[in-house]
PDB file of C-alpha atoms in Angstrom:
ATOM      1  CA  UNK A 108      38.423 -24.083 -25.346  1.00 53.00           C
ATOM      2  CA  UNK A 109      40.324 -23.996 -22.049  1.00 63.00           C
ATOM      3  CA  UNK A 110      38.998 -21.517 -19.487  1.00 69.00           C
ATOM      4  CA  UNK A 111      40.891 -20.939 -16.265  1.00 80.00           C
ATOM      5  CA  UNK A 112      38.698 -19.531 -13.539  1.00 82.00           C
ATOM      6  CA  UNK A 113      40.233 -17.397 -10.828  1.00 85.00           C
ATOM      7  CA  UNK A 114      37.594 -16.441  -8.289  1.00 90.00           C
ATOM      8  CA  UNK A 115      40.226 -15.381  -5.776  1.00 91.00           C
ATOM      9  CA  UNK A 116      41.157 -12.496  -8.063  1.00 90.00           C
ATOM     10  CA  UNK A 117      37.647 -11.189  -7.550  1.00 92.00           C
ATOM     11  CA  UNK A 118      37.218 -12.152  -3.897  1.00 93.00           C
ATOM     12  CA  UNK A 119      40.476 -10.380  -3.058  1.00 93.00           C
ATOM     13  CA  UNK A 120      38.557  -7.188  -3.880  1.00 93.00           C
ATOM     14  CA  UNK A 121      36.084  -7.936  -1.088  1.00 94.00           C
ATOM     15  CA  UNK A 122      36.024  -4.342   0.269  1.00 95.00           C
ATOM     16  CA  UNK A 123      34.491  -3.206  -3.030  1.00 96.00           C
ATOM     17  CA  UNK A 124      31.972  -6.057  -2.896  1.00 96.00           C
ATOM     18  CA  UNK A 125      31.124  -5.260   0.724  1.00 97.00           C
ATOM     19  CA  UNK A 126      30.602  -1.610  -0.166  1.00 97.00           C
ATOM     20  CA  UNK A 127      28.367  -2.653  -3.054  1.00 97.00           C
ATOM     21  CA  UNK A 128      26.272  -4.889  -0.808  1.00 97.00           C
ATOM     22  CA  UNK A 129      25.957  -2.115   1.790  1.00 97.00           C
ATOM     23  CA  UNK A 130      24.794   0.382  -0.829  1.00 97.00           C
ATOM     24  CA  UNK A 131      22.342  -2.112  -2.335  1.00 97.00           C
ATOM     25  CA  UNK A 132      20.795  -2.822   1.050  1.00 97.00           C
ATOM     26  CA  UNK A 133      20.845   0.841   2.038  1.00 97.00           C
ATOM     27  CA  UNK A 134      19.092   1.940  -1.135  1.00 97.00           C
ATOM     28  CA  UNK A 135      16.520  -0.808  -0.650  1.00 97.00           C
ATOM     29  CA  UNK A 136      15.783   0.031   2.994  1.00 97.00           C
ATOM     30  CA  UNK A 137      15.418   3.775   2.453  1.00 97.00           C
ATOM     31  CA  UNK A 138      13.369   3.500  -0.750  1.00 97.00           C
ATOM     32  CA  UNK A 139      11.146   0.787   0.749  1.00 96.00           C
ATOM     33  CA  UNK A 140      10.317   2.785   3.870  1.00 96.00           C
ATOM     34  CA  UNK A 141       9.517   5.975   1.979  1.00 97.00           C
ATOM     35  CA  UNK A 142       7.849   4.155  -0.909  1.00 97.00           C
ATOM     36  CA  UNK A 143       5.515   2.163   1.341  1.00 95.00           C
ATOM     37  CA  UNK A 144       4.454   5.254   3.287  1.00 95.00           C
ATOM     38  CA  UNK A 145       3.610   6.994   0.007  1.00 97.00           C
ATOM     39  CA  UNK A 146       1.862   3.882  -1.286  1.00 96.00           C
ATOM     40  CA  UNK A 147      -0.394   3.725   1.772  1.00 94.00           C
ATOM     41  CA  UNK A 148      -1.530   7.297   1.135  1.00 94.00           C
ATOM     42  CA  UNK A 149      -1.862   6.801  -2.620  1.00 96.00           C
ATOM     43  CA  UNK A 150      -3.869   3.601  -2.103  1.00 94.00           C
ATOM     44  CA  UNK A 151      -6.296   5.490   0.120  1.00 91.00           C
ATOM     45  CA  UNK A 152      -6.516   8.248  -2.500  1.00 92.00           C
ATOM     46  CA  UNK A 153      -7.313   5.726  -5.252  1.00 91.00           C
ATOM     47  CA  UNK A 154      -9.790   3.777  -3.152  1.00 86.00           C
ATOM     48  CA  UNK A 155     -11.747   6.543  -1.427  1.00 83.00           C
ATOM     49  CA  UNK A 156     -10.082   9.916  -1.947  1.00 84.00           C
ATOM     50  CA  UNK A 157     -11.574  12.955  -3.694  1.00 89.00           C
ATOM     51  CA  UNK A 158     -12.243  12.482  -7.394  1.00 91.00           C
ATOM     52  CA  UNK A 159      -9.547  14.921  -8.514  1.00 92.00           C
ATOM     53  CA  UNK A 160      -6.936  13.250  -6.328  1.00 94.00           C
ATOM     54  CA  UNK A 161      -7.963   9.833  -7.661  1.00 94.00           C
ATOM     55  CA  UNK A 162      -7.308  11.001 -11.198  1.00 95.00           C
ATOM     56  CA  UNK A 163      -3.920  12.497 -10.322  1.00 96.00           C
ATOM     57  CA  UNK A 164      -2.733   9.426  -8.429  1.00 96.00           C
ATOM     58  CA  UNK A 165      -4.152   7.126 -11.090  1.00 95.00           C
ATOM     59  CA  UNK A 166      -2.240   8.975 -13.816  1.00 97.00           C
ATOM     60  CA  UNK A 167       0.951   8.785 -11.736  1.00 97.00           C
ATOM     61  CA  UNK A 168       0.555   5.047 -11.173  1.00 96.00           C
ATOM     62  CA  UNK A 169      -0.125   4.320 -14.840  1.00 97.00           C
ATOM     63  CA  UNK A 170       2.801   6.466 -15.976  1.00 97.00           C
ATOM     64  CA  UNK A 171       5.309   4.763 -13.702  1.00 97.00           C
ATOM     65  CA  UNK A 172       4.000   1.226 -14.186  1.00 96.00           C
ATOM     66  CA  UNK A 173       4.127   1.549 -17.967  1.00 97.00           C
ATOM     67  CA  UNK A 174       7.614   3.019 -18.389  1.00 96.00           C
ATOM     68  CA  UNK A 175      10.986   1.282 -17.807  1.00 96.00           C
ATOM     69  CA  UNK A 176      12.808   1.880 -14.551  1.00 97.00           C
ATOM     70  CA  UNK A 177      16.001   2.838 -16.372  1.00 96.00           C
ATOM     71  CA  UNK A 178      14.137   5.579 -18.265  1.00 96.00           C
ATOM     72  CA  UNK A 179      12.767   6.929 -14.978  1.00 97.00           C
ATOM     73  CA  UNK A 180      16.268   6.857 -13.466  1.00 97.00           C
ATOM     74  CA  UNK A 181      17.861   8.596 -16.452  1.00 96.00           C
ATOM     75  CA  UNK A 182      15.106  11.222 -16.520  1.00 96.00           C
ATOM     76  CA  UNK A 183      15.744  12.048 -12.867  1.00 96.00           C
ATOM     77  CA  UNK A 184      19.542  12.068 -13.124  1.00 96.00           C
ATOM     78  CA  UNK A 185      20.071  13.497 -16.609  1.00 95.00           C
ATOM     79  CA  UNK A 186      16.774  15.252 -17.317  1.00 94.00           C
ATOM     80  CA  UNK A 187      16.045  17.158 -14.122  1.00 92.00           C
ATOM     81  CA  UNK A 188      19.325  19.148 -14.210  1.00 90.00           C
ATOM     82  CA  UNK A 189      17.985  20.845 -17.344  1.00 87.00           C
ATOM     83  CA  UNK A 190      15.165  22.169 -15.136  1.00 86.00           C
ATOM     84  CA  UNK A 191      17.605  23.268 -12.438  1.00 87.00           C
ATOM     85  CA  UNK A 192      17.378  20.210 -10.159  1.00 89.00           C
ATOM     86  CA  UNK A 193      20.762  18.489  -9.916  1.00 91.00           C
ATOM     87  CA  UNK A 194      20.948  15.375  -7.733  1.00 94.00           C
ATOM     88  CA  UNK A 195      23.826  13.160  -6.687  1.00 95.00           C
ATOM     89  CA  UNK A 196      23.826   9.618  -8.111  1.00 95.00           C
ATOM     90  CA  UNK A 197      22.752   8.261  -4.743  1.00 95.00           C
ATOM     91  CA  UNK A 198      19.886  10.722  -4.300  1.00 96.00           C
ATOM     92  CA  UNK A 199      18.720  10.137  -7.857  1.00 97.00           C
ATOM     93  CA  UNK A 200      18.795   6.379  -7.267  1.00 97.00           C
ATOM     94  CA  UNK A 201      16.751   6.635  -4.067  1.00 97.00           C
ATOM     95  CA  UNK A 202      14.225   8.944  -5.693  1.00 97.00           C
ATOM     96  CA  UNK A 203      13.829   6.688  -8.717  1.00 97.00           C
ATOM     97  CA  UNK A 204      13.396   3.597  -6.540  1.00 98.00           C
ATOM     98  CA  UNK A 205      10.872   5.384  -4.292  1.00 98.00           C
ATOM     99  CA  UNK A 206       8.835   6.522  -7.288  1.00 97.00           C
ATOM    100  CA  UNK A 207       8.911   3.071  -8.863  1.00 97.00           C
ATOM    101  CA  UNK A 208       8.055   1.139  -5.706  1.00 97.00           C
ATOM    102  CA  UNK A 209       5.301   3.503  -4.574  1.00 97.00           C
ATOM    103  CA  UNK A 210       3.468   3.151  -7.893  1.00 97.00           C
ATOM    104  CA  UNK A 211       3.469  -0.645  -7.854  1.00 97.00           C
ATOM    105  CA  UNK A 212       2.825  -0.867  -4.105  1.00 97.00           C
ATOM    106  CA  UNK A 213      -0.155   1.464  -4.450  1.00 96.00           C
ATOM    107  CA  UNK A 214      -2.016  -1.066  -6.563  1.00 95.00           C
ATOM    108  CA  UNK A 215      -1.002  -3.942  -4.305  1.00 96.00           C
ATOM    109  CA  UNK A 216      -2.300  -2.172  -1.192  1.00 94.00           C
ATOM    110  CA  UNK A 217      -5.434  -0.970  -2.985  1.00 93.00           C
ATOM    111  CA  UNK A 218      -6.268  -4.587  -3.824  1.00 91.00           C
ATOM    112  CA  UNK A 219      -6.044  -5.434  -0.123  1.00 90.00           C
ATOM    113  CA  UNK A 220      -8.179  -2.440   0.853  1.00 89.00           C
ATOM    114  CA  UNK A 221     -10.902  -3.345  -1.613  1.00 85.00           C
ATOM    115  CA  UNK A 222     -10.926  -6.904  -0.233  1.00 81.00           C
ATOM    116  CA  UNK A 223     -11.809  -5.618   3.258  1.00 78.00           C
ATOM    117  CA  UNK A 224     -15.379  -6.636   4.124  1.00 76.00           C
ATOM    118  CA  UNK A 225     -17.792  -3.710   4.164  1.00 75.00           C
ATOM    119  CA  UNK A 226     -19.175  -4.965   7.469  1.00 73.00           C
ATOM    120  CA  UNK A 227     -15.906  -4.138   9.256  1.00 72.00           C
ATOM    121  CA  UNK A 228     -16.091  -0.547   8.079  1.00 70.00           C
ATOM    122  CA  UNK A 229     -19.740  -0.239   9.105  1.00 68.00           C
ATOM    123  CA  UNK A 230     -18.941  -1.670  12.530  1.00 77.00           C
ATOM    124  CA  UNK A 231     -16.166   0.914  12.956  1.00 72.00           C
ATOM    125  CA  UNK A 232     -18.535   3.700  11.908  1.00 69.00           C
ATOM    126  CA  UNK A 233     -21.049   2.524  14.487  1.00 70.00           C
ATOM    127  CA  UNK A 234     -18.350   2.967  17.136  1.00 73.00           C
ATOM    128  CA  UNK A 235     -17.983   6.629  16.065  1.00 67.00           C
ATOM    129  CA  UNK A 236     -14.490   6.234  14.678  1.00 76.00           C
ATOM    130  CA  UNK A 237     -13.482   8.940  12.227  1.00 76.00           C
ATOM    131  CA  UNK A 238     -12.259   8.249   8.680  1.00 76.00           C
ATOM    132  CA  UNK A 239      -8.586   8.350   9.619  1.00 77.00           C
ATOM    133  CA  UNK A 240      -9.087   5.935  12.513  1.00 79.00           C
ATOM    134  CA  UNK A 241     -11.129   3.582  10.345  1.00 78.00           C
ATOM    135  CA  UNK A 242      -8.470   3.548   7.649  1.00 80.00           C
ATOM    136  CA  UNK A 243      -5.438   3.172   9.914  1.00 77.00           C
ATOM    137  CA  UNK A 244      -6.910   0.813  12.528  1.00 78.00           C
ATOM    138  CA  UNK A 245      -9.625  -1.180  10.768  1.00 81.00           C
ATOM    139  CA  UNK A 246      -8.930  -1.233   7.039  1.00 81.00           C
ATOM    140  CA  UNK A 247      -5.168  -0.966   6.621  1.00 84.00           C
ATOM    141  CA  UNK A 248      -3.786  -3.692   8.970  1.00 85.00           C
ATOM    142  CA  UNK A 249      -5.835  -6.598   7.498  1.00 85.00           C
ATOM    143  CA  UNK A 250      -5.278  -5.210   3.988  1.00 87.00           C
ATOM    144  CA  UNK A 251      -1.504  -5.232   4.475  1.00 90.00           C
ATOM    145  CA  UNK A 252      -1.692  -8.704   5.948  1.00 88.00           C
ATOM    146  CA  UNK A 253      -3.481 -10.006   2.855  1.00 89.00           C
ATOM    147  CA  UNK A 254      -1.049  -8.484   0.377  1.00 93.00           C
ATOM    148  CA  UNK A 255       2.208  -8.744   2.328  1.00 94.00           C
ATOM    149  CA  UNK A 256       3.659 -11.658   0.267  1.00 94.00           C
ATOM    150  CA  UNK A 257       3.086  -9.665  -2.931  1.00 95.00           C
ATOM    151  CA  UNK A 258       4.574  -6.579  -1.285  1.00 95.00           C
ATOM    152  CA  UNK A 259       7.686  -8.503  -0.260  1.00 96.00           C
ATOM    153  CA  UNK A 260       8.110  -9.733  -3.835  1.00 96.00           C
ATOM    154  CA  UNK A 261       7.841  -6.170  -5.131  1.00 97.00           C
ATOM    155  CA  UNK A 262      10.480  -4.961  -2.665  1.00 97.00           C
ATOM    156  CA  UNK A 263      12.799  -7.730  -3.873  1.00 97.00           C
ATOM    157  CA  UNK A 264      12.181  -6.678  -7.482  1.00 97.00           C
ATOM    158  CA  UNK A 265      13.087  -3.087  -6.619  1.00 97.00           C
ATOM    159  CA  UNK A 266      16.221  -4.251  -4.794  1.00 97.00           C
ATOM    160  CA  UNK A 267      17.339  -6.238  -7.843  1.00 97.00           C
ATOM    161  CA  UNK A 268      16.427  -3.291 -10.057  1.00 95.00           C
ATOM    162  CA  UNK A 269      18.923  -1.186  -8.116  1.00 96.00           C
ATOM    163  CA  UNK A 270      21.580  -2.869 -10.276  1.00 96.00           C
ATOM    164  CA  UNK A 271      20.602  -0.367 -12.973  1.00 96.00           C
ATOM    165  CA  UNK A 272      21.690   2.464 -10.682  1.00 96.00           C
ATOM    166  CA  UNK A 273      25.301   1.535 -11.357  1.00 95.00           C
ATOM    167  CA  UNK A 274      24.787   3.142 -14.767  1.00 94.00           C
ATOM    168  CA  UNK A 275      24.860   6.564 -13.081  1.00 95.00           C
ATOM    169  CA  UNK A 276      27.825   5.623 -10.829  1.00 92.00           C
ATOM    170  CA  UNK A 277      25.896   4.688  -7.707  1.00 95.00           C
ATOM    171  CA  UNK A 278      28.265   2.357  -5.884  1.00 94.00           C
ATOM    172  CA  UNK A 279      25.912  -0.604  -5.509  1.00 96.00           C
ATOM    173  CA  UNK A 280      26.807  -4.259  -6.128  1.00 97.00           C
ATOM    174  CA  UNK A 281      26.712  -4.369  -9.926  1.00 96.00           C
ATOM    175  CA  UNK A 282      28.840  -1.217 -10.055  1.00 96.00           C
ATOM    176  CA  UNK A 283      31.383  -2.915  -7.782  1.00 96.00           C
ATOM    177  CA  UNK A 284      31.425  -6.064  -9.928  1.00 96.00           C
ATOM    178  CA  UNK A 285      31.909  -4.014 -13.073  1.00 95.00           C
ATOM    179  CA  UNK A 286      34.709  -2.018 -11.443  1.00 95.00           C
ATOM    180  CA  UNK A 287      36.481  -5.211 -10.350  1.00 95.00           C
ATOM    181  CA  UNK A 288      36.299  -6.823 -13.774  1.00 93.00           C
ATOM    182  CA  UNK A 289      37.613  -3.598 -15.288  1.00 91.00           C
ATOM    183  CA  UNK A 290      40.670  -3.892 -13.079  1.00 91.00           C
ATOM    184  CA  UNK A 291      41.514  -7.580 -13.458  1.00 90.00           C
ATOM    185  CA  UNK A 292      39.559  -8.527 -16.623  1.00 90.00           C
ATOM    186  CA  UNK A 293      37.830 -11.373 -14.763  1.00 90.00           C
ATOM    187  CA  UNK A 294      34.319 -10.492 -15.949  1.00 91.00           C
ATOM    188  CA  UNK A 295      33.034 -14.084 -15.883  1.00 92.00           C
ATOM    189  CA  UNK A 296      34.078 -14.651 -12.295  1.00 93.00           C
ATOM    190  CA  UNK A 297      33.060 -11.165 -11.156  1.00 95.00           C
ATOM    191  CA  UNK A 298      29.503 -11.454 -12.370  1.00 95.00           C
ATOM    192  CA  UNK A 299      29.124 -15.048 -11.191  1.00 95.00           C
ATOM    193  CA  UNK A 300      30.024 -13.851  -7.695  1.00 96.00           C
ATOM    194  CA  UNK A 301      27.682 -10.872  -8.051  1.00 97.00           C
ATOM    195  CA  UNK A 302      24.890 -13.227  -9.130  1.00 97.00           C
ATOM    196  CA  UNK A 303      25.443 -15.462  -6.099  1.00 97.00           C
ATOM    197  CA  UNK A 304      25.425 -12.425  -3.789  1.00 97.00           C
ATOM    198  CA  UNK A 305      22.201 -11.093  -5.338  1.00 98.00           C
ATOM    199  CA  UNK A 306      20.622 -14.528  -4.876  1.00 97.00           C
ATOM    200  CA  UNK A 307      21.696 -14.644  -1.234  1.00 97.00           C
ATOM    201  CA  UNK A 308      20.416 -11.103  -0.653  1.00 97.00           C
ATOM    202  CA  UNK A 309      17.063 -11.912  -2.228  1.00 97.00           C
ATOM    203  CA  UNK A 310      16.570 -15.025  -0.133  1.00 97.00           C
ATOM    204  CA  UNK A 311      17.742 -13.311   3.049  1.00 97.00           C
ATOM    205  CA  UNK A 312      15.644 -10.172   2.604  1.00 96.00           C
ATOM    206  CA  UNK A 313      12.565 -12.216   1.682  1.00 96.00           C
ATOM    207  CA  UNK A 314      12.894 -14.370   4.806  1.00 95.00           C
ATOM    208  CA  UNK A 315      13.493 -11.313   6.986  1.00 94.00           C
ATOM    209  CA  UNK A 316      10.464  -9.444   5.643  1.00 94.00           C
ATOM    210  CA  UNK A 317       8.209 -12.492   5.835  1.00 92.00           C
ATOM    211  CA  UNK A 318       9.238 -12.848   9.487  1.00 90.00           C
ATOM    212  CA  UNK A 319       9.147  -9.151  10.396  1.00 86.00           C
ATOM    213  CA  UNK A 320       5.867  -8.305   8.671  1.00 79.00           C
ATOM    214  CA  UNK A 321       3.597 -10.601  10.705  1.00 75.00           C
ATOM    215  CA  UNK A 322       5.564  -9.956  13.885  1.00 71.00           C
ATOM    216  CA  UNK A 323       5.615  -6.147  13.854  1.00 70.00           C
ATOM    217  CA  UNK A 324       2.901  -5.021  11.423  1.00 67.00           C
ATOM    218  CA  UNK A 325       0.098  -7.453  12.090  1.00 58.00           C
ATOM    219  CA  UNK A 326       0.622  -8.172  15.786  1.00 51.00           C
ATOM    220  CA  UNK A 327       1.039 -11.882  15.311  1.00 50.00           C
TER     221      UNK A 327
END
């Protein structure tokens, strides 16, 4: 079987690919920032919050971690309009990614919090720090430092999962690749190039986060 590959037919559509990369990175940045902020609060709630709040957050985490991302995305985009909440594909994608990341990140951060030695907390209490100061200055920084590699991996997983968002017409990378192959029927080449770009993005984002985390979050 003779197969003639024509990668130039795909690369000639580079504006679509560039737009897809920009949307993929944009979705990842926005969802990561919001998702991590929520995860920090949820982790506190699960570790030492009021009992009722623990149950609510625990139910949320279990629900999200035990259902597929595509089902969550479709529920937000197709299901919520039935309740009167209509979102654009981009907003639905961000919301789904935030919800998904925050649930997984909550457990990652909680593991770091529970690994914090009790003596550090007692020392902070002896210095008359309040609960918020203890959590934000004594408990959280070393906890994040311990779990940062796992957190980076989860962010990468969410970034790669954004490929599903093309199913609701969000113009990320997989949507661009699918659009290109629909125009020139070069599906093999289009998705090979998309795969290479996803690989490059994953490696680049991982290296950036592993550099930025210690430098800006942990003061090292």
